[in-house]
Amino acid sequence: MNKIESMNRLTLHHKAHITVLRAEHLGMCFGVRDAINFAQSKVADHPITVMGELVHNTTVLNDLKKRGVRFEDKPEQVETKSAMITAHGASNRTRNRAKAAGLQISDATCPLVHYAHKQILELTAIGYHPIIIGRLGHVEVRGLTEDLSEYDVVLCEDEINALTAKPRFGVVAQTTQPIARVRALVKHLKSGFPNSEVRFIDTVCKPTKQRQSAAEKLARKSDMVLVVGGINSNNTHELMRTCRRFCERVHHVQGPDEILAEWLFDTDTIGITAGTSTPDELIDAVENRVYSISSLNIRKVS
Ligand code: SF4
């Protein structure tokens, strides 16, 4: 949206006695968008199975299924000749299993996830004990760790306190972690292990940083914030946590139907942000729903 469109939008909402603000950066990132386009173009040519959840959004997934894209978790379950790795990436171990199963691989790994893989492997190769700041079990973290013989995944100070001391720690982060948390945990690691060398490579992706800092600014000036995103989306939950630090009323919605009218009572300024799997149409639908509920409320009062 350009500046003039943005101003028109705000004017429109003022007329309805409510202001809707969108975060300066929100919604689908280039990595997810490219992966979806990639799957669409591949399936138009031949049957393909995506290994894992391509995007944490049921609307987009259902659209891909309608186009014929199949989804399986493991290479051994794939029945098509061609299999696709998602934007979240995969370990070499998974790639080799797919090759051993006779699959042709289409790789939609986001370049910024590739960067995280490269950094952790390089740190390990030169003698650092690998630490990943991220959510244990998340598909991206599984991809980052599966090729390592030893590693630790941490997400809080207690988990750092429980680490065994090593001469050298090499630290990267899951790409969708808030950079403020990552930096705080690196600092904690350094102070908790003063005799260890700690080398940190910042692998949090730029779209995540932009969405996080825009969410903070948005939450500071909103009475209520709606965070639009899939239930399995890590970055959506991180946006929720950030907004809650600066605004008391924050709601997670997967779509417009989940917005409750009571959330809008006594609310002048509503902020909207969205995770990196959320398509523009869904954000528009949420905004339109807010506007239509607020109009209903106005009629009810008068
Ligand atoms: S969230 Fe970041 S790392 Fe993940 S797909 Fe999007 S741009 Fe790439």
Short mmCIF file of N, CA and C in Angstrom, two decimals, residues 149-286:
data_model
loop_
_atom_site.label_atom_id
_atom_site.label_comp_id
_atom_site.label_asym_id
_atom_site.label_seq_id
_atom_site.Cartn_x
_atom_site.Cartn_y
_atom_site.Cartn_z
N SER A 149 26.25 -34.19 15.31
CA SER A 149 26.36 -35.33 16.22
C SER A 149 26.05 -34.90 17.66
N GLU A 150 26.41 -33.67 18.01
CA GLU A 150 25.99 -33.18 19.32
C GLU A 150 25.68 -31.69 19.21
N TYR A 151 24.70 -31.27 19.99
CA TYR A 151 24.22 -29.88 19.92
C TYR A 151 23.30 -29.64 21.11
N ASP A 152 22.94 -28.37 21.33
CA ASP A 152 21.90 -28.04 22.32
C ASP A 152 20.96 -27.03 21.69
N VAL A 153 19.68 -27.17 22.02
CA VAL A 153 18.66 -26.20 21.60
C VAL A 153 18.14 -25.53 22.86
N VAL A 154 18.18 -24.22 22.89
CA VAL A 154 17.74 -23.51 24.11
C VAL A 154 16.77 -22.40 23.73
N LEU A 155 15.89 -22.10 24.70
CA LEU A 155 14.91 -21.04 24.45
C LEU A 155 14.70 -20.17 25.69
N CYS A 156 15.39 -20.51 26.79
CA CYS A 156 15.21 -19.70 27.99
C CYS A 156 16.49 -19.80 28.84
N GLU A 157 16.56 -18.93 29.83
CA GLU A 157 17.76 -18.88 30.67
C GLU A 157 17.99 -20.19 31.42
N ASP A 158 16.90 -20.81 31.89
CA ASP A 158 17.05 -22.08 32.63
C ASP A 158 17.74 -23.14 31.78
N GLU A 159 17.38 -23.16 30.49
CA GLU A 159 18.00 -24.17 29.61
C GLU A 159 19.48 -23.86 29.41
N ILE A 160 19.83 -22.59 29.42
CA ILE A 160 21.25 -22.22 29.32
C ILE A 160 21.99 -22.61 30.61
N ASN A 161 21.34 -22.37 31.74
CA ASN A 161 21.96 -22.71 33.03
C ASN A 161 22.27 -24.21 33.11
N ALA A 162 21.45 -25.01 32.42
CA ALA A 162 21.60 -26.48 32.50
C ALA A 162 22.65 -27.02 31.52
N LEU A 163 23.24 -26.14 30.70
CA LEU A 163 24.23 -26.63 29.71
C LEU A 163 25.50 -27.10 30.40
N THR A 164 26.18 -28.05 29.75
CA THR A 164 27.50 -28.47 30.23
C THR A 164 28.53 -27.51 29.64
N ALA A 165 29.48 -27.09 30.46
CA ALA A 165 30.49 -26.13 29.97
C ALA A 165 31.32 -26.73 28.82
N LYS A 166 31.60 -25.90 27.83
CA LYS A 166 32.45 -26.29 26.70
C LYS A 166 33.47 -25.17 26.50
N PRO A 167 34.63 -25.49 25.92
CA PRO A 167 35.60 -24.41 25.70
C PRO A 167 35.07 -23.36 24.72
N ARG A 168 34.29 -23.81 23.72
CA ARG A 168 33.81 -22.86 22.69
C ARG A 168 32.35 -23.17 22.35
N PHE A 169 31.51 -22.16 22.45
CA PHE A 169 30.11 -22.31 22.04
C PHE A 169 29.91 -21.52 20.73
N GLY A 170 29.32 -22.15 19.74
CA GLY A 170 28.95 -21.47 18.49
C GLY A 170 27.43 -21.36 18.43
N VAL A 171 26.91 -20.13 18.37
CA VAL A 171 25.47 -19.93 18.53
C VAL A 171 24.84 -19.36 17.26
N VAL A 172 23.75 -19.97 16.83
CA VAL A 172 22.88 -19.38 15.80
C VAL A 172 21.46 -19.41 16.34
N ALA A 173 20.54 -18.78 15.59
CA ALA A 173 19.14 -18.74 16.04
C ALA A 173 18.23 -19.27 14.94
N GLN A 174 17.13 -19.87 15.37
CA GLN A 174 16.03 -20.14 14.44
C GLN A 174 15.67 -18.80 13.80
N THR A 175 15.42 -18.81 12.50
CA THR A 175 15.28 -17.54 11.77
C THR A 175 14.12 -16.66 12.25
N THR A 176 13.13 -17.28 12.91
CA THR A 176 11.94 -16.52 13.30
C THR A 176 11.91 -16.16 14.78
N GLN A 177 13.04 -16.27 15.45
CA GLN A 177 13.09 -15.85 16.87
C GLN A 177 13.22 -14.33 16.96
N PRO A 178 12.58 -13.72 17.98
CA PRO A 178 12.76 -12.27 18.17
C PRO A 178 14.22 -11.98 18.50
N ILE A 179 14.80 -11.03 17.80
CA ILE A 179 16.23 -10.76 17.98
C ILE A 179 16.55 -10.28 19.40
N ALA A 180 15.59 -9.58 20.03
CA ALA A 180 15.84 -9.09 21.40
C ALA A 180 16.04 -10.28 22.34
N ARG A 181 15.20 -11.31 22.20
CA ARG A 181 15.35 -12.49 23.05
C ARG A 181 16.68 -13.20 22.76
N VAL A 182 17.00 -13.31 21.48
CA VAL A 182 18.23 -14.01 21.09
C VAL A 182 19.44 -13.31 21.70
N ARG A 183 19.48 -12.00 21.58
CA ARG A 183 20.63 -11.25 22.12
C ARG A 183 20.70 -11.40 23.64
N ALA A 184 19.54 -11.37 24.30
CA ALA A 184 19.53 -11.51 25.77
C ALA A 184 20.05 -12.89 26.17
N LEU A 185 19.69 -13.92 25.42
CA LEU A 185 20.14 -15.27 25.76
C LEU A 185 21.63 -15.45 25.48
N VAL A 186 22.12 -14.82 24.43
CA VAL A 186 23.56 -14.89 24.15
C VAL A 186 24.33 -14.21 25.30
N LYS A 187 23.80 -13.09 25.76
CA LYS A 187 24.43 -12.38 26.88
C LYS A 187 24.44 -13.26 28.13
N HIS A 188 23.31 -13.94 28.36
CA HIS A 188 23.21 -14.83 29.52
C HIS A 188 24.21 -15.98 29.41
N LEU A 189 24.36 -16.49 28.21
CA LEU A 189 25.32 -17.59 27.99
C LEU A 189 26.74 -17.12 28.32
N LYS A 190 27.05 -15.92 27.83
CA LYS A 190 28.40 -15.39 28.06
C LYS A 190 28.65 -15.19 29.55
N SER A 191 27.64 -14.65 30.27
CA SER A 191 27.89 -14.39 31.69
C SER A 191 27.86 -15.69 32.50
N GLY A 192 27.08 -16.68 32.04
CA GLY A 192 27.01 -17.95 32.77
C GLY A 192 28.23 -18.83 32.56
N PHE A 193 28.93 -18.62 31.44
CA PHE A 193 30.13 -19.44 31.13
C PHE A 193 31.30 -18.52 30.79
N PRO A 194 31.80 -17.79 31.80
CA PRO A 194 32.83 -16.78 31.54
C PRO A 194 34.14 -17.36 31.02
N ASN A 195 34.36 -18.66 31.24
CA ASN A 195 35.62 -19.26 30.76
C ASN A 195 35.49 -19.85 29.36
N SER A 196 34.30 -19.77 28.78
CA SER A 196 34.09 -20.31 27.43
C SER A 196 34.12 -19.17 26.42
N GLU A 197 34.60 -19.50 25.22
CA GLU A 197 34.48 -18.53 24.13
C GLU A 197 33.08 -18.70 23.53
N VAL A 198 32.36 -17.59 23.38
CA VAL A 198 31.01 -17.66 22.78
C VAL A 198 31.02 -16.86 21.48
N ARG A 199 30.75 -17.57 20.39
CA ARG A 199 30.68 -16.87 19.10
C ARG A 199 29.25 -16.95 18.58
N PHE A 200 28.65 -15.79 18.37
CA PHE A 200 27.25 -15.73 17.93
C PHE A 200 27.16 -15.22 16.50
N ILE A 201 26.44 -15.95 15.67
CA ILE A 201 26.16 -15.47 14.31
C ILE A 201 24.66 -15.20 14.23
N ASP A 202 24.33 -13.97 13.89
CA ASP A 202 22.91 -13.56 13.85
C ASP A 202 22.24 -14.14 12.59
N THR A 203 21.37 -15.14 12.80
CA THR A 203 20.67 -15.76 11.67
C THR A 203 19.17 -15.47 11.70
N VAL A 204 18.76 -14.56 12.57
CA VAL A 204 17.34 -14.15 12.53
C VAL A 204 17.13 -13.40 11.22
N CYS A 205 16.07 -13.76 10.49
CA CYS A 205 15.92 -13.18 9.14
C CYS A 205 15.38 -11.75 9.20
N LYS A 206 15.68 -11.01 8.14
CA LYS A 206 15.27 -9.60 8.10
C LYS A 206 13.75 -9.43 8.16
N PRO A 207 12.96 -10.23 7.40
CA PRO A 207 11.50 -10.06 7.52
C PRO A 207 11.00 -10.27 8.96
N THR A 208 11.60 -11.19 9.70
CA THR A 208 11.19 -11.39 11.10
C THR A 208 11.54 -10.15 11.93
N LYS A 209 12.74 -9.63 11.73
CA LYS A 209 13.13 -8.43 12.49
C LYS A 209 12.19 -7.27 12.18
N GLN A 210 11.89 -7.10 10.89
CA GLN A 210 11.01 -5.99 10.51
C GLN A 210 9.62 -6.15 11.12
N ARG A 211 9.08 -7.38 11.08
CA ARG A 211 7.74 -7.60 11.62
C ARG A 211 7.72 -7.44 13.14
N GLN A 212 8.78 -7.88 13.79
CA GLN A 212 8.85 -7.75 15.24
C GLN A 212 8.91 -6.28 15.66
N SER A 213 9.77 -5.51 15.01
CA SER A 213 9.88 -4.11 15.46
C SER A 213 8.64 -3.32 15.06
N ALA A 214 8.03 -3.66 13.92
CA ALA A 214 6.79 -2.98 13.53
C ALA A 214 5.65 -3.35 14.48
N ALA A 215 5.64 -4.59 14.96
CA ALA A 215 4.60 -5.03 15.90
C ALA A 215 4.71 -4.27 17.22
N GLU A 216 5.95 -4.05 17.65
CA GLU A 216 6.15 -3.29 18.89
C GLU A 216 5.60 -1.87 18.75
N LYS A 217 5.95 -1.21 17.63
CA LYS A 217 5.47 0.17 17.41
C LYS A 217 3.95 0.19 17.35
N LEU A 218 3.39 -0.80 16.67
CA LEU A 218 1.93 -0.88 16.52
C LEU A 218 1.25 -1.06 17.88
N ALA A 219 1.77 -1.98 18.68
CA ALA A 219 1.15 -2.29 19.97
C ALA A 219 1.19 -1.09 20.90
N ARG A 220 2.27 -0.29 20.80
CA ARG A 220 2.41 0.88 21.68
C ARG A 220 1.30 1.90 21.42
N LYS A 221 0.77 1.97 20.18
CA LYS A 221 -0.24 3.00 19.90
C LYS A 221 -1.64 2.43 19.68
N SER A 222 -1.84 1.15 20.00
CA SER A 222 -3.15 0.53 19.80
C SER A 222 -3.84 0.23 21.12
N ASP A 223 -5.20 0.32 21.12
CA ASP A 223 -5.96 -0.12 22.31
C ASP A 223 -6.10 -1.64 22.30
N MET A 224 -6.10 -2.18 21.11
CA MET A 224 -6.25 -3.63 20.97
C MET A 224 -5.53 -4.06 19.69
N VAL A 225 -4.88 -5.22 19.74
CA VAL A 225 -4.15 -5.69 18.55
C VAL A 225 -4.69 -7.06 18.14
N LEU A 226 -4.90 -7.21 16.85
CA LEU A 226 -5.24 -8.52 16.29
C LEU A 226 -4.00 -9.05 15.58
N VAL A 227 -3.61 -10.27 15.92
CA VAL A 227 -2.47 -10.91 15.26
C VAL A 227 -3.03 -12.04 14.41
N VAL A 228 -2.86 -11.93 13.11
CA VAL A 228 -3.47 -12.88 12.18
C VAL A 228 -2.41 -13.92 11.77
N GLY A 229 -2.74 -15.20 11.97
CA GLY A 229 -1.77 -16.22 11.57
C GLY A 229 -2.22 -17.61 11.97
N GLY A 230 -1.54 -18.60 11.43
CA GLY A 230 -1.88 -19.99 11.69
C GLY A 230 -1.55 -20.41 13.11
N ILE A 231 -2.27 -21.40 13.59
CA ILE A 231 -2.10 -21.88 14.96
C ILE A 231 -0.71 -22.51 15.15
N ASN A 232 -0.14 -23.07 14.07
CA ASN A 232 1.19 -23.71 14.16
C ASN A 232 2.34 -22.78 13.82
N SER A 233 2.03 -21.51 13.61
CA SER A 233 3.06 -20.59 13.13
C SER A 233 3.86 -20.01 14.29
N ASN A 234 5.13 -20.38 14.36
CA ASN A 234 5.98 -19.90 15.45
C ASN A 234 6.08 -18.38 15.44
N ASN A 235 6.28 -17.80 14.26
CA ASN A 235 6.50 -16.34 14.24
C ASN A 235 5.22 -15.59 14.61
N THR A 236 4.04 -16.20 14.34
CA THR A 236 2.78 -15.56 14.76
C THR A 236 2.72 -15.52 16.29
N HIS A 237 3.09 -16.61 16.94
CA HIS A 237 3.08 -16.63 18.41
C HIS A 237 4.11 -15.66 18.98
N GLU A 238 5.22 -15.51 18.29
CA GLU A 238 6.23 -14.55 18.76
C GLU A 238 5.71 -13.11 18.62
N LEU A 239 4.97 -12.85 17.55
CA LEU A 239 4.38 -11.51 17.40
C LEU A 239 3.38 -11.24 18.54
N MET A 240 2.63 -12.28 18.91
CA MET A 240 1.69 -12.15 20.02
C MET A 240 2.44 -11.75 21.30
N ARG A 241 3.51 -12.48 21.57
CA ARG A 241 4.26 -12.22 22.81
C ARG A 241 4.80 -10.78 22.82
N THR A 242 5.33 -10.36 21.69
CA THR A 242 5.87 -8.99 21.61
C THR A 242 4.76 -7.96 21.82
N CYS A 243 3.63 -8.14 21.15
CA CYS A 243 2.53 -7.17 21.28
C CYS A 243 2.04 -7.11 22.73
N ARG A 244 2.00 -8.26 23.39
CA ARG A 244 1.48 -8.30 24.78
C ARG A 244 2.38 -7.53 25.74
N ARG A 245 3.63 -7.32 25.37
CA ARG A 245 4.50 -6.54 26.24
C ARG A 245 4.13 -5.06 26.20
N PHE A 246 3.43 -4.64 25.16
CA PHE A 246 3.17 -3.20 25.00
C PHE A 246 1.68 -2.86 24.91
N CYS A 247 0.82 -3.87 24.91
CA CYS A 247 -0.61 -3.62 24.80
C CYS A 247 -1.32 -4.71 25.61
N GLU A 248 -2.33 -4.30 26.41
CA GLU A 248 -2.98 -5.29 27.29
C GLU A 248 -3.93 -6.21 26.55
N ARG A 249 -4.49 -5.70 25.45
CA ARG A 249 -5.51 -6.51 24.76
C ARG A 249 -4.97 -6.96 23.40
N VAL A 250 -4.57 -8.21 23.35
CA VAL A 250 -4.02 -8.77 22.11
C VAL A 250 -4.74 -10.08 21.84
N HIS A 251 -5.23 -10.25 20.62
CA HIS A 251 -5.95 -11.48 20.27
C HIS A 251 -5.34 -12.12 19.04
N HIS A 252 -5.22 -13.43 19.10
CA HIS A 252 -4.76 -14.19 17.93
C HIS A 252 -5.98 -14.66 17.16
N VAL A 253 -6.01 -14.40 15.87
CA VAL A 253 -7.11 -14.92 15.04
C VAL A 253 -6.51 -15.59 13.81
N GLN A 254 -7.17 -16.66 13.39
CA GLN A 254 -6.74 -17.32 12.15
C GLN A 254 -7.49 -16.76 10.95
N GLY A 255 -8.59 -16.07 11.21
CA GLY A 255 -9.36 -15.49 10.11
C GLY A 255 -10.43 -14.56 10.66
N PRO A 256 -11.19 -13.90 9.78
CA PRO A 256 -12.15 -12.89 10.21
C PRO A 256 -13.27 -13.43 11.10
N ASP A 257 -13.65 -14.70 10.91
CA ASP A 257 -14.78 -15.25 11.66
C ASP A 257 -14.47 -15.40 13.15
N GLU A 258 -13.22 -15.35 13.52
CA GLU A 258 -12.86 -15.55 14.93
C GLU A 258 -12.89 -14.25 15.73
N ILE A 259 -13.15 -13.13 15.06
CA ILE A 259 -13.16 -11.85 15.79
C ILE A 259 -14.48 -11.72 16.54
N LEU A 260 -14.43 -11.46 17.83
CA LEU A 260 -15.64 -11.29 18.62
C LEU A 260 -15.98 -9.81 18.72
N ALA A 261 -17.27 -9.50 18.58
CA ALA A 261 -17.71 -8.10 18.60
C ALA A 261 -17.32 -7.43 19.92
N GLU A 262 -17.37 -8.19 21.02
CA GLU A 262 -17.08 -7.57 22.33
C GLU A 262 -15.64 -7.05 22.42
N TRP A 263 -14.73 -7.59 21.59
CA TRP A 263 -13.35 -7.09 21.61
C TRP A 263 -13.29 -5.62 21.18
N LEU A 264 -14.29 -5.20 20.41
CA LEU A 264 -14.24 -3.85 19.83
C LEU A 264 -14.92 -2.80 20.71
N PHE A 265 -15.61 -3.21 21.79
CA PHE A 265 -16.26 -2.23 22.66
C PHE A 265 -15.19 -1.34 23.28
N ASP A 266 -15.50 -0.06 23.37
CA ASP A 266 -14.58 0.92 23.98
C ASP A 266 -13.18 0.86 23.36
N THR A 267 -13.13 0.63 22.08
CA THR A 267 -11.83 0.54 21.42
C THR A 267 -11.77 1.58 20.30
N ASP A 268 -10.82 2.48 20.41
CA ASP A 268 -10.69 3.51 19.37
C ASP A 268 -9.69 3.11 18.30
N THR A 269 -8.59 2.53 18.75
CA THR A 269 -7.52 2.22 17.79
C THR A 269 -7.22 0.73 17.82
N ILE A 270 -7.40 0.12 16.67
CA ILE A 270 -7.16 -1.32 16.56
C ILE A 270 -5.95 -1.54 15.66
N GLY A 271 -4.99 -2.27 16.15
CA GLY A 271 -3.81 -2.58 15.34
C GLY A 271 -3.93 -3.97 14.74
N ILE A 272 -3.42 -4.11 13.53
CA ILE A 272 -3.40 -5.44 12.89
C ILE A 272 -1.97 -5.76 12.47
N THR A 273 -1.54 -6.95 12.86
CA THR A 273 -0.29 -7.47 12.33
C THR A 273 -0.52 -8.93 11.95
N ALA A 274 0.44 -9.54 11.28
CA ALA A 274 0.21 -10.89 10.78
C ALA A 274 1.53 -11.62 10.59
N GLY A 275 1.49 -12.93 10.78
CA GLY A 275 2.67 -13.77 10.65
C GLY A 275 3.11 -13.93 9.19
N THR A 276 4.27 -14.53 9.02
CA THR A 276 4.88 -14.59 7.69
C THR A 276 4.23 -15.61 6.76
N SER A 277 3.24 -16.36 7.27
CA SER A 277 2.50 -17.29 6.40
C SER A 277 1.14 -16.73 6.00
N THR A 278 0.82 -15.54 6.46
CA THR A 278 -0.55 -15.02 6.27
C THR A 278 -0.67 -14.27 4.95
N PRO A 279 -1.57 -14.73 4.07
CA PRO A 279 -1.72 -14.04 2.78
C PRO A 279 -2.42 -12.69 2.93
N ASP A 280 -2.16 -11.79 1.98
CA ASP A 280 -2.73 -10.44 2.01
C ASP A 280 -4.26 -10.46 2.09
N GLU A 281 -4.88 -11.40 1.33
CA GLU A 281 -6.35 -11.44 1.29
C GLU A 281 -6.93 -11.69 2.68
N LEU A 282 -6.22 -12.49 3.46
CA LEU A 282 -6.73 -12.80 4.80
C LEU A 282 -6.61 -11.57 5.71
N ILE A 283 -5.54 -10.82 5.55
CA ILE A 283 -5.39 -9.59 6.34
C ILE A 283 -6.48 -8.60 5.95
N ASP A 284 -6.74 -8.48 4.64
CA ASP A 284 -7.82 -7.60 4.17
C ASP A 284 -9.16 -8.04 4.77
N ALA A 285 -9.40 -9.36 4.77
CA ALA A 285 -10.69 -9.87 5.28
C ALA A 285 -10.84 -9.56 6.76
N VAL A 286 -9.75 -9.67 7.52
CA VAL A 286 -9.80 -9.34 8.95
C VAL A 286 -10.10 -7.86 9.14
#
